[in-house]
Amino acid sequence: MTLHRLTLFPPPSHLLRYGLKGLSLCLIIFFCCTVSLAADSQPSAGDLMQRGRAAAREGSYEEALLAWKAAAELYDQAGETKNHIQALTQSAFAARTLGHINQAFLQEELALHLARQLRDSQWLVITLSELGKTYVTNHQYEVAADYIGQALEIAQAQSFRALSPALQNDLGIVLALQGRPEEALAAFHQCAVSAKQEGLIPLFIRARVNAARMAIQVAQFDTATSALAEAADQLAGSASSYEKAEGLVNLALGYRDLALAHSGSHASALKRSALFLQEAAGMTQHPGDARLASYVYGHLGHLYEVERRFDEALQLTRQAVFTAQSARAPESLYRWQWQSGRLLNRLGQLDDALSAYQEAAITLHPIRSEVTFAVQTSPDSHQPSIRALYFELADLLLRRAALMHENREAEAYLRAARDVIEAFKAAELRDYFRDDCVDQMQARITKLDALSPSTAIIYPIVFSDRTELLVSLPDGLTRHSVPVTAATLTDEVRRFRHTLEKRTTREYLPHAQQLYDWLIRPLDPDLRRLKVNTLVFVPDGSLRTIPMSALHDGKQFLIEHYAVAMSPGLDLTDPQPIDRAKVHLLSSGLTKAVQGFPPLPHVADELDSIRALFKGEQLIDQEFLTPRLEEELKGGRYSILHIATHGQFAPDVNQSFLLTFDARLSMTQLERLVGLFRFRREPLELLTLSACQTGSGDDRAALGLAGIAVKAGARSALATLWSINDDASSELVSEFYRQLHDASVSKARALQHAQLKLLSDRVYEHPAYWAAFLLLNNWL
């Protein structure tokens, strides 16, 4: 259910009309085209504001952001506080649109501070509301609800009659995103009542459609039908206009959702949806309407696709592609190119389908960040995810490879399929951390599979109907298709992870062997033939949550045959061996019980054993404070940072932390501290996080664990999937560093030796003690 007014077809003119008035939660899919800012050598602030609006109308939000930021500086210098607030709010909106969330927060916090100083209630409402929207984009819904609630309270107290209904709509959206459908439904109802009283008919229609979608979610189909009928009646009496066409499309999508959710309403609701789209098509015949027209034809094509009338659907979808191209609307264009590919595939035209998918991916690439932020904050169950595009394209490439007679031709398609998933992995990590740190990392890497002749890179791609294994070997890229579905694989992975942590049983063994049979056994002949000694996994989804080292062939664990490492992506690793002669260590940790967490008494021995091998400094207990850590990292030329403390990686990066003596170090703070090394010639070689944990079912949490080295700018990370016995952890980590002291031993081999040492000890032979440790990214 799409609750955001403009999520599916955002006309920029409405953004400018309503963006500062709070008339909708503008989480919009945007597009980027070029609008020149070059004009007067010294434009005025007013000129810059106009240029920003012009750029925004064209969808060029980078240009708009530059113009509005420059205007904000000029207004600040001139002491024009209200205009300064407006420019800050506009530039924050553009930054939010582009996915630059931290920048948006900074600008909005300043705007809110100025509004409070000015004691201007209207600007206070606007700045509180906009800050709330940015928290929505950042998935911090509770905080967002608080800010929007504050704005609504002030608006109602001050009788801001145009603002209050819009804020009720915004609050309903946040409640929906929080999974509180009944409360959201009430908020949308109140918005509709208030909007109708104030004569805000477009807002009334949006609120009724939003209410219908919430009612559909809770299976109140009569309520949904009634809400849609009210919106339809209101629209029927209005004159033809662009705004009416926009309302018709929203209404059509509401009926589409009803048709797909309620079998009893399917035929009638689908017919009404098509009729409203056809009516909207008649109102979008002018050149300036092409952008909205592309959505009209595209959604109409989708209705025909639902009815399996693929030829007619393709004809309409091609019309949507043409109108999106004429409107220079890539956020619309990629969707209809994708839909074309899907339809061509259904019609058996594989090569044409592949071309359409590739065009969609190319169109999406420069705007992927904006699209992803909009999709992530929209609870529309029928809005396709970005992941689906990448995986459907990879599927087509693999199918095309299977038709090739020559290995060389097939390998080209295999590499292309892997590159598509690689692009998705980089985007996924970027979205998890919500910044472009991944792009900075990718600018200086070497292809992982172009290196060590004794290393195999195993790249699983998990589809709904099967699992593909792409394996980079010293003599080329091979493919193994395993007939295990995503659901079956995920279930087995969850069982393995759950039983693996039970130290007193061997319940994990059947699952360890089953996963070995699926993921490793097909590769055994090639691995043995080529005398491979190191396996680097680039896992997807649930596979991120398990240690591959604990897979079992029926006789031995995988770690007994191979050193094992993991990477979030081929293009996210900087594989360089560590220069032992230049190692300078900063070790830190907690031994005492603090902030409700238990003591880690063996950490002291762990840190002492490491210091005996590598020169450096130590921060322990009362000295392990964030300011002191920052001071050391700024002043010392450390190549290894070792942190032994409690920590947690959560599905939301905002909930992930490492424990210091008196506080919790967030991932953002850690990135900022370790990121100091980005500006040095030599980056941080190794970041060790001992005693941390990741939830067994949290794929996104494991993504954060795997990505922390990339985020922090470190070449490698050694971290744990779960908290393990303090004594065992100390012994394993100490042995890892002893092995690492030998220049002939890679990091992966050092970890292998350390894990085998514990495995050989009857006290610690259970994998719960040694398998939790993962070597991430650079294994050399």
PDB file of C-alpha atoms in Angstrom, residues 406-659:
ATOM      1  CA  GLU A 406      31.660 -22.383 -25.941  1.00  0.00           C
ATOM      2  CA  ASN A 407      33.005 -22.115 -22.379  1.00  0.00           C
ATOM      3  CA  ARG A 408      34.544 -18.721 -23.092  1.00  0.00           C
ATOM      4  CA  GLU A 409      31.217 -17.286 -24.259  1.00  0.00           C
ATOM      5  CA  ALA A 410      29.408 -18.802 -21.290  1.00  0.00           C
ATOM      6  CA  GLU A 411      31.989 -17.406 -18.868  1.00  0.00           C
ATOM      7  CA  ALA A 412      31.368 -13.880 -20.168  1.00  0.00           C
ATOM      8  CA  TYR A 413      27.698 -14.193 -19.195  1.00  0.00           C
ATOM      9  CA  LEU A 414      28.621 -15.723 -15.845  1.00  0.00           C
ATOM     10  CA  ARG A 415      30.896 -12.773 -15.063  1.00  0.00           C
ATOM     11  CA  ALA A 416      28.180 -10.365 -16.152  1.00  0.00           C
ATOM     12  CA  ALA A 417      25.694 -12.094 -13.808  1.00  0.00           C
ATOM     13  CA  ARG A 418      28.146 -11.906 -10.944  1.00  0.00           C
ATOM     14  CA  ASP A 419      28.863  -8.247 -11.664  1.00  0.00           C
ATOM     15  CA  VAL A 420      25.142  -7.481 -11.497  1.00  0.00           C
ATOM     16  CA  ILE A 421      24.848  -9.056  -8.036  1.00  0.00           C
ATOM     17  CA  GLU A 422      28.079  -7.337  -7.035  1.00  0.00           C
ATOM     18  CA  ALA A 423      26.528  -3.983  -7.932  1.00  0.00           C
ATOM     19  CA  PHE A 424      23.573  -4.854  -5.744  1.00  0.00           C
ATOM     20  CA  LYS A 425      25.807  -5.867  -2.815  1.00  0.00           C
ATOM     21  CA  ALA A 426      27.640  -2.549  -2.969  1.00  0.00           C
ATOM     22  CA  ALA A 427      24.324  -0.697  -3.115  1.00  0.00           C
ATOM     23  CA  GLU A 428      22.936  -2.751  -0.230  1.00  0.00           C
ATOM     24  CA  LEU A 429      25.919  -1.966   1.978  1.00  0.00           C
ATOM     25  CA  ARG A 430      25.738   1.702   1.036  1.00  0.00           C
ATOM     26  CA  ASP A 431      22.065   1.747   1.965  1.00  0.00           C
ATOM     27  CA  TYR A 432      22.684  -0.018   5.279  1.00  0.00           C
ATOM     28  CA  PHE A 433      25.134   2.678   6.346  1.00  0.00           C
ATOM     29  CA  ARG A 434      23.193   5.404   4.474  1.00  0.00           C
ATOM     30  CA  ASP A 435      26.171   7.147   2.973  1.00  0.00           C
ATOM     31  CA  ASP A 436      28.590   6.805   0.072  1.00  0.00           C
ATOM     32  CA  CYS A 437      31.515   5.281   2.001  1.00  0.00           C
ATOM     33  CA  VAL A 438      31.335   2.259  -0.301  1.00  0.00           C
ATOM     34  CA  ASP A 439      32.012   4.414  -3.355  1.00  0.00           C
ATOM     35  CA  GLN A 440      35.170   5.761  -1.722  1.00  0.00           C
ATOM     36  CA  MET A 441      36.312   2.228  -0.996  1.00  0.00           C
ATOM     37  CA  GLN A 442      35.552   0.938  -4.496  1.00  0.00           C
ATOM     38  CA  ALA A 443      37.738   3.627  -6.025  1.00  0.00           C
ATOM     39  CA  ARG A 444      40.901   1.948  -4.735  1.00  0.00           C
ATOM     40  CA  ILE A 445      40.384  -1.814  -4.883  1.00  0.00           C
ATOM     41  CA  THR A 446      41.721  -4.649  -6.979  1.00  0.00           C
ATOM     42  CA  LYS A 447      39.494  -7.413  -8.286  1.00  0.00           C
ATOM     43  CA  LEU A 448      39.540 -10.114  -5.662  1.00  0.00           C
ATOM     44  CA  ASP A 449      39.614 -13.009  -8.101  1.00  0.00           C
ATOM     45  CA  ALA A 450      42.627 -11.663  -9.977  1.00  0.00           C
ATOM     46  CA  LEU A 451      45.018 -12.653  -7.206  1.00  0.00           C
ATOM     47  CA  SER A 452      46.253 -15.707  -5.296  1.00  0.00           C
ATOM     48  CA  PRO A 453      46.576 -18.954  -7.318  1.00  0.00           C
ATOM     49  CA  SER A 454      45.764 -21.040  -4.233  1.00  0.00           C
ATOM     50  CA  THR A 455      42.528 -19.212  -3.432  1.00  0.00           C
ATOM     51  CA  ALA A 456      38.983 -19.921  -4.606  1.00  0.00           C
ATOM     52  CA  ILE A 457      36.273 -17.251  -4.449  1.00  0.00           C
ATOM     53  CA  ILE A 458      32.841 -18.794  -3.832  1.00  0.00           C
ATOM     54  CA  TYR A 459      29.969 -16.561  -4.827  1.00  0.00           C
ATOM     55  CA  PRO A 460      26.524 -17.973  -3.924  1.00  0.00           C
ATOM     56  CA  ILE A 461      23.497 -16.357  -5.576  1.00  0.00           C
ATOM     57  CA  VAL A 462      20.285 -17.416  -3.873  1.00  0.00           C
ATOM     58  CA  PHE A 463      17.193 -17.398  -6.098  1.00  0.00           C
ATOM     59  CA  SER A 464      13.679 -18.313  -5.050  1.00  0.00           C
ATOM     60  CA  ASP A 465      13.806 -21.597  -6.975  1.00  0.00           C
ATOM     61  CA  ARG A 466      17.486 -22.584  -6.745  1.00  0.00           C
ATOM     62  CA  THR A 467      20.942 -21.626  -5.507  1.00  0.00           C
ATOM     63  CA  GLU A 468      23.726 -20.811  -7.948  1.00  0.00           C
ATOM     64  CA  LEU A 469      27.407 -21.115  -7.013  1.00  0.00           C
ATOM     65  CA  LEU A 470      29.802 -19.060  -9.120  1.00  0.00           C
ATOM     66  CA  VAL A 471      33.350 -20.103  -8.286  1.00  0.00           C
ATOM     67  CA  SER A 472      36.481 -18.208  -9.305  1.00  0.00           C
ATOM     68  CA  LEU A 473      39.293 -20.718  -9.559  1.00  0.00           C
ATOM     69  CA  PRO A 474      42.878 -20.217 -10.689  1.00  0.00           C
ATOM     70  CA  ASP A 475      41.911 -21.547 -14.125  1.00  0.00           C
ATOM     71  CA  GLY A 476      38.645 -19.635 -14.610  1.00  0.00           C
ATOM     72  CA  LEU A 477      35.078 -19.086 -13.508  1.00  0.00           C
ATOM     73  CA  THR A 478      32.754 -22.079 -13.126  1.00  0.00           C
ATOM     74  CA  ARG A 479      29.082 -22.469 -12.282  1.00  0.00           C
ATOM     75  CA  HIS A 480      27.210 -25.027 -10.206  1.00  0.00           C
ATOM     76  CA  SER A 481      23.418 -24.913  -9.940  1.00  0.00           C
ATOM     77  CA  VAL A 482      22.052 -26.495  -6.767  1.00  0.00           C
ATOM     78  CA  PRO A 483      18.322 -27.390  -6.671  1.00  0.00           C
ATOM     79  CA  VAL A 484      17.650 -25.871  -3.256  1.00  0.00           C
ATOM     80  CA  THR A 485      15.196 -22.998  -2.934  1.00  0.00           C
ATOM     81  CA  ALA A 486      15.794 -19.801  -1.009  1.00  0.00           C
ATOM     82  CA  ALA A 487      13.191 -20.789   1.578  1.00  0.00           C
ATOM     83  CA  THR A 488      14.717 -24.234   2.137  1.00  0.00           C
ATOM     84  CA  LEU A 489      18.252 -22.878   2.320  1.00  0.00           C
ATOM     85  CA  THR A 490      17.272 -20.124   4.742  1.00  0.00           C
ATOM     86  CA  ASP A 491      15.469 -22.586   6.997  1.00  0.00           C
ATOM     87  CA  GLU A 492      18.523 -24.870   7.088  1.00  0.00           C
ATOM     88  CA  VAL A 493      20.834 -21.925   7.786  1.00  0.00           C
ATOM     89  CA  ARG A 494      18.654 -20.745  10.667  1.00  0.00           C
ATOM     90  CA  ARG A 495      18.604 -24.248  12.212  1.00  0.00           C
ATOM     91  CA  PHE A 496      22.366 -24.579  11.823  1.00  0.00           C
ATOM     92  CA  ARG A 497      23.063 -21.226  13.456  1.00  0.00           C
ATOM     93  CA  HIS A 498      20.624 -21.917  16.316  1.00  0.00           C
ATOM     94  CA  THR A 499      22.021 -25.373  17.151  1.00  0.00           C
ATOM     95  CA  LEU A 500      25.636 -24.329  16.604  1.00  0.00           C
ATOM     96  CA  GLU A 501      25.598 -22.102  19.679  1.00  0.00           C
ATOM     97  CA  LYS A 502      24.489 -24.994  21.930  1.00  0.00           C
ATOM     98  CA  ARG A 503      27.827 -25.996  23.421  1.00  0.00           C
ATOM     99  CA  THR A 504      26.652 -29.208  25.076  1.00  0.00           C
ATOM    100  CA  THR A 505      25.081 -30.948  22.058  1.00  0.00           C
ATOM    101  CA  ARG A 506      25.927 -32.036  18.527  1.00  0.00           C
ATOM    102  CA  GLU A 507      22.534 -31.069  17.159  1.00  0.00           C
ATOM    103  CA  TYR A 508      24.283 -28.813  14.672  1.00  0.00           C
ATOM    104  CA  LEU A 509      25.962 -31.710  12.830  1.00  0.00           C
ATOM    105  CA  PRO A 510      23.155 -32.784  10.435  1.00  0.00           C
ATOM    106  CA  HIS A 511      22.692 -29.156   9.389  1.00  0.00           C
ATOM    107  CA  ALA A 512      26.460 -28.625   9.002  1.00  0.00           C
ATOM    108  CA  GLN A 513      26.612 -31.672   6.733  1.00  0.00           C
ATOM    109  CA  GLN A 514      23.555 -30.695   4.693  1.00  0.00           C
ATOM    110  CA  LEU A 515      24.942 -27.227   4.037  1.00  0.00           C
ATOM    111  CA  TYR A 516      28.301 -28.767   3.114  1.00  0.00           C
ATOM    112  CA  ASP A 517      26.562 -31.005   0.583  1.00  0.00           C
ATOM    113  CA  TRP A 518      24.830 -28.025  -0.996  1.00  0.00           C
ATOM    114  CA  LEU A 519      27.589 -25.420  -0.911  1.00  0.00           C
ATOM    115  CA  ILE A 520      30.932 -27.267  -0.945  1.00  0.00           C
ATOM    116  CA  ARG A 521      30.618 -30.826  -2.199  1.00  0.00           C
ATOM    117  CA  PRO A 522      29.875 -29.806  -5.820  1.00  0.00           C
ATOM    118  CA  LEU A 523      33.188 -27.920  -5.790  1.00  0.00           C
ATOM    119  CA  ASP A 524      35.329 -30.617  -4.144  1.00  0.00           C
ATOM    120  CA  PRO A 525      36.866 -32.100  -7.320  1.00  0.00           C
ATOM    121  CA  ASP A 526      38.042 -28.713  -8.644  1.00  0.00           C
ATOM    122  CA  LEU A 527      39.336 -27.549  -5.259  1.00  0.00           C
ATOM    123  CA  ARG A 528      41.425 -30.686  -4.837  1.00  0.00           C
ATOM    124  CA  ARG A 529      42.645 -30.710  -8.434  1.00  0.00           C
ATOM    125  CA  LEU A 530      43.919 -27.137  -8.168  1.00  0.00           C
ATOM    126  CA  LYS A 531      45.329 -27.588  -4.641  1.00  0.00           C
ATOM    127  CA  VAL A 532      43.325 -24.676  -3.234  1.00  0.00           C
ATOM    128  CA  ASN A 533      44.092 -23.891   0.421  1.00  0.00           C
ATOM    129  CA  THR A 534      41.954 -20.784   1.030  1.00  0.00           C
ATOM    130  CA  LEU A 535      38.247 -20.222   0.427  1.00  0.00           C
ATOM    131  CA  VAL A 536      36.800 -16.710   0.323  1.00  0.00           C
ATOM    132  CA  PHE A 537      33.002 -16.607   0.501  1.00  0.00           C
ATOM    133  CA  VAL A 538      30.934 -13.686  -0.748  1.00  0.00           C
ATOM    134  CA  PRO A 539      27.654 -14.652   0.953  1.00  0.00           C
ATOM    135  CA  ASP A 540      24.148 -13.415   0.331  1.00  0.00           C
ATOM    136  CA  GLY A 541      21.164 -13.113   2.653  1.00  0.00           C
ATOM    137  CA  SER A 542      21.001 -15.631   5.484  1.00  0.00           C
ATOM    138  CA  LEU A 543      24.394 -17.104   4.551  1.00  0.00           C
ATOM    139  CA  ARG A 544      25.957 -14.027   6.132  1.00  0.00           C
ATOM    140  CA  THR A 545      24.815 -15.212   9.553  1.00  0.00           C
ATOM    141  CA  ILE A 546      26.771 -18.489   9.709  1.00  0.00           C
ATOM    142  CA  PRO A 547      30.456 -19.423   9.916  1.00  0.00           C
ATOM    143  CA  MET A 548      31.390 -21.457   6.842  1.00  0.00           C
ATOM    144  CA  SER A 549      34.367 -22.865   8.757  1.00  0.00           C
ATOM    145  CA  ALA A 550      31.960 -25.087  10.735  1.00  0.00           C
ATOM    146  CA  LEU A 551      30.453 -26.860   7.700  1.00  0.00           C
ATOM    147  CA  HIS A 552      31.146 -30.589   7.935  1.00  0.00           C
ATOM    148  CA  ASP A 553      31.824 -33.220   5.251  1.00  0.00           C
ATOM    149  CA  GLY A 554      30.874 -36.146   7.499  1.00  0.00           C
ATOM    150  CA  LYS A 555      34.404 -36.618   8.794  1.00  0.00           C
ATOM    151  CA  GLN A 556      35.942 -33.182   9.301  1.00  0.00           C
ATOM    152  CA  PHE A 557      35.078 -29.514   9.507  1.00  0.00           C
ATOM    153  CA  LEU A 558      35.764 -27.290   6.521  1.00  0.00           C
ATOM    154  CA  ILE A 559      38.392 -25.385   8.542  1.00  0.00           C
ATOM    155  CA  GLU A 560      40.450 -28.585   8.743  1.00  0.00           C
ATOM    156  CA  HIS A 561      40.911 -28.461   4.972  1.00  0.00           C
ATOM    157  CA  TYR A 562      40.904 -24.758   4.139  1.00  0.00           C
ATOM    158  CA  ALA A 563      41.536 -21.342   5.581  1.00  0.00           C
ATOM    159  CA  VAL A 564      38.249 -19.443   5.357  1.00  0.00           C
ATOM    160  CA  ALA A 565      37.443 -15.760   4.938  1.00  0.00           C
ATOM    161  CA  MET A 566      34.346 -13.745   4.026  1.00  0.00           C
ATOM    162  CA  SER A 567      33.777 -10.547   2.080  1.00  0.00           C
ATOM    163  CA  PRO A 568      30.655  -8.433   1.559  1.00  0.00           C
ATOM    164  CA  GLY A 569      31.634  -8.117  -2.111  1.00  0.00           C
ATOM    165  CA  LEU A 570      34.363  -8.675  -4.675  1.00  0.00           C
ATOM    166  CA  ASP A 571      34.639  -4.945  -5.255  1.00  0.00           C
ATOM    167  CA  LEU A 572      34.658  -4.073  -1.550  1.00  0.00           C
ATOM    168  CA  THR A 573      37.965  -5.635  -0.567  1.00  0.00           C
ATOM    169  CA  ASP A 574      41.454  -4.149  -0.800  1.00  0.00           C
ATOM    170  CA  PRO A 575      43.604  -7.326  -0.823  1.00  0.00           C
ATOM    171  CA  GLN A 576      47.078  -6.379   0.322  1.00  0.00           C
ATOM    172  CA  PRO A 577      49.369  -8.335   2.698  1.00  0.00           C
ATOM    173  CA  ILE A 578      50.157  -6.682   6.011  1.00  0.00           C
ATOM    174  CA  ASP A 579      53.672  -5.270   6.428  1.00  0.00           C
ATOM    175  CA  ARG A 580      54.766  -6.875   9.709  1.00  0.00           C
ATOM    176  CA  ALA A 581      57.757  -4.573  10.021  1.00  0.00           C
ATOM    177  CA  LYS A 582      55.502  -1.537  10.285  1.00  0.00           C
ATOM    178  CA  VAL A 583      52.828  -2.931  12.606  1.00  0.00           C
ATOM    179  CA  HIS A 584      51.870  -0.517  15.373  1.00  0.00           C
ATOM    180  CA  LEU A 585      49.062  -1.729  17.639  1.00  0.00           C
ATOM    181  CA  LEU A 586      46.415   0.036  19.690  1.00  0.00           C
ATOM    182  CA  SER A 587      44.679  -2.488  21.949  1.00  0.00           C
ATOM    183  CA  SER A 588      41.698  -1.593  24.099  1.00  0.00           C
ATOM    184  CA  GLY A 589      38.973  -3.305  26.070  1.00  0.00           C
ATOM    185  CA  LEU A 590      36.979  -3.896  29.219  1.00  0.00           C
ATOM    186  CA  THR A 591      37.543  -6.383  32.010  1.00  0.00           C
ATOM    187  CA  LYS A 592      35.032  -4.979  34.498  1.00  0.00           C
ATOM    188  CA  ALA A 593      31.250  -5.184  34.583  1.00  0.00           C
ATOM    189  CA  VAL A 594      29.851  -1.875  33.320  1.00  0.00           C
ATOM    190  CA  GLN A 595      26.447  -0.588  32.179  1.00  0.00           C
ATOM    191  CA  GLY A 596      24.730  -3.852  33.056  1.00  0.00           C
ATOM    192  CA  PHE A 597      27.111  -6.039  31.030  1.00  0.00           C
ATOM    193  CA  PRO A 598      29.129  -8.837  32.703  1.00  0.00           C
ATOM    194  CA  PRO A 599      32.906  -8.640  33.247  1.00  0.00           C
ATOM    195  CA  LEU A 600      35.434 -10.006  30.733  1.00  0.00           C
ATOM    196  CA  PRO A 601      38.261 -11.015  33.084  1.00  0.00           C
ATOM    197  CA  HIS A 602      40.411 -12.718  30.430  1.00  0.00           C
ATOM    198  CA  VAL A 603      40.616  -9.597  28.272  1.00  0.00           C
ATOM    199  CA  ALA A 604      43.614  -8.373  30.297  1.00  0.00           C
ATOM    200  CA  ASP A 605      45.591 -11.515  29.444  1.00  0.00           C
ATOM    201  CA  GLU A 606      44.463 -11.268  25.824  1.00  0.00           C
ATOM    202  CA  LEU A 607      45.714  -7.696  25.495  1.00  0.00           C
ATOM    203  CA  ASP A 608      48.990  -8.471  27.284  1.00  0.00           C
ATOM    204  CA  SER A 609      49.735 -11.408  24.959  1.00  0.00           C
ATOM    205  CA  ILE A 610      49.142  -9.222  21.900  1.00  0.00           C
ATOM    206  CA  ARG A 611      51.377  -6.426  23.237  1.00  0.00           C
ATOM    207  CA  ALA A 612      54.145  -8.970  23.705  1.00  0.00           C
ATOM    208  CA  LEU A 613      54.081  -9.601  19.936  1.00  0.00           C
ATOM    209  CA  PHE A 614      53.465  -6.138  18.477  1.00  0.00           C
ATOM    210  CA  LYS A 615      54.564  -2.779  19.785  1.00  0.00           C
ATOM    211  CA  GLY A 616      51.893  -0.274  20.641  1.00  0.00           C
ATOM    212  CA  GLU A 617      49.650   1.257  23.260  1.00  0.00           C
ATOM    213  CA  GLN A 618      46.872  -0.065  25.487  1.00  0.00           C
ATOM    214  CA  LEU A 619      43.593   1.388  26.790  1.00  0.00           C
ATOM    215  CA  ILE A 620      41.818  -0.730  29.378  1.00  0.00           C
ATOM    216  CA  ASP A 621      38.754  -0.134  31.596  1.00  0.00           C
ATOM    217  CA  GLN A 622      38.787   3.471  32.903  1.00  0.00           C
ATOM    218  CA  GLU A 623      41.184   4.473  30.113  1.00  0.00           C
ATOM    219  CA  PHE A 624      38.929   3.008  27.419  1.00  0.00           C
ATOM    220  CA  LEU A 625      36.875   6.147  26.807  1.00  0.00           C
ATOM    221  CA  THR A 626      35.773   7.524  23.452  1.00  0.00           C
ATOM    222  CA  PRO A 627      37.687  10.846  23.793  1.00  0.00           C
ATOM    223  CA  ARG A 628      40.864   8.975  24.755  1.00  0.00           C
ATOM    224  CA  LEU A 629      40.428   6.536  21.849  1.00  0.00           C
ATOM    225  CA  GLU A 630      39.981   9.456  19.466  1.00  0.00           C
ATOM    226  CA  GLU A 631      43.085  11.155  20.884  1.00  0.00           C
ATOM    227  CA  GLU A 632      45.181   8.029  20.345  1.00  0.00           C
ATOM    228  CA  LEU A 633      43.932   7.413  16.805  1.00  0.00           C
ATOM    229  CA  LYS A 634      44.596  11.008  15.830  1.00  0.00           C
ATOM    230  CA  GLY A 635      48.114  11.023  17.205  1.00  0.00           C
ATOM    231  CA  GLY A 636      49.401   7.483  16.664  1.00  0.00           C
ATOM    232  CA  ARG A 637      50.242   5.788  13.375  1.00  0.00           C
ATOM    233  CA  TYR A 638      48.463   2.572  14.252  1.00  0.00           C
ATOM    234  CA  SER A 639      48.033  -0.227  11.729  1.00  0.00           C
ATOM    235  CA  ILE A 640      46.011  -2.548  13.996  1.00  0.00           C
ATOM    236  CA  LEU A 641      43.124  -1.530  16.250  1.00  0.00           C
ATOM    237  CA  HIS A 642      42.046  -4.270  18.665  1.00  0.00           C
ATOM    238  CA  ILE A 643      38.855  -3.776  20.692  1.00  0.00           C
ATOM    239  CA  ALA A 644      37.844  -6.462  23.213  1.00  0.00           C
ATOM    240  CA  THR A 645      34.458  -5.493  24.587  1.00  0.00           C
ATOM    241  CA  HIS A 646      30.770  -6.236  24.470  1.00  0.00           C
ATOM    242  CA  GLY A 647      29.123  -5.142  21.255  1.00  0.00           C
ATOM    243  CA  GLN A 648      26.062  -5.697  19.137  1.00  0.00           C
ATOM    244  CA  PHE A 649      25.321  -5.545  15.428  1.00  0.00           C
ATOM    245  CA  ALA A 650      21.620  -4.933  14.827  1.00  0.00           C
ATOM    246  CA  PRO A 651      19.433  -4.858  11.697  1.00  0.00           C
ATOM    247  CA  ASP A 652      19.378  -1.076  12.053  1.00  0.00           C
ATOM    248  CA  VAL A 653      22.823   0.518  12.053  1.00  0.00           C
ATOM    249  CA  ASN A 654      21.506   3.051  14.592  1.00  0.00           C
ATOM    250  CA  GLN A 655      21.103   0.233  17.128  1.00  0.00           C
ATOM    251  CA  SER A 656      24.611  -1.196  16.636  1.00  0.00           C
ATOM    252  CA  PHE A 657      27.294  -0.321  19.174  1.00  0.00           C
ATOM    253  CA  LEU A 658      30.511  -1.208  20.988  1.00  0.00           C
ATOM    254  CA  LEU A 659      30.664  -0.756  24.752  1.00  0.00           C
TER     255      LEU A 659
END
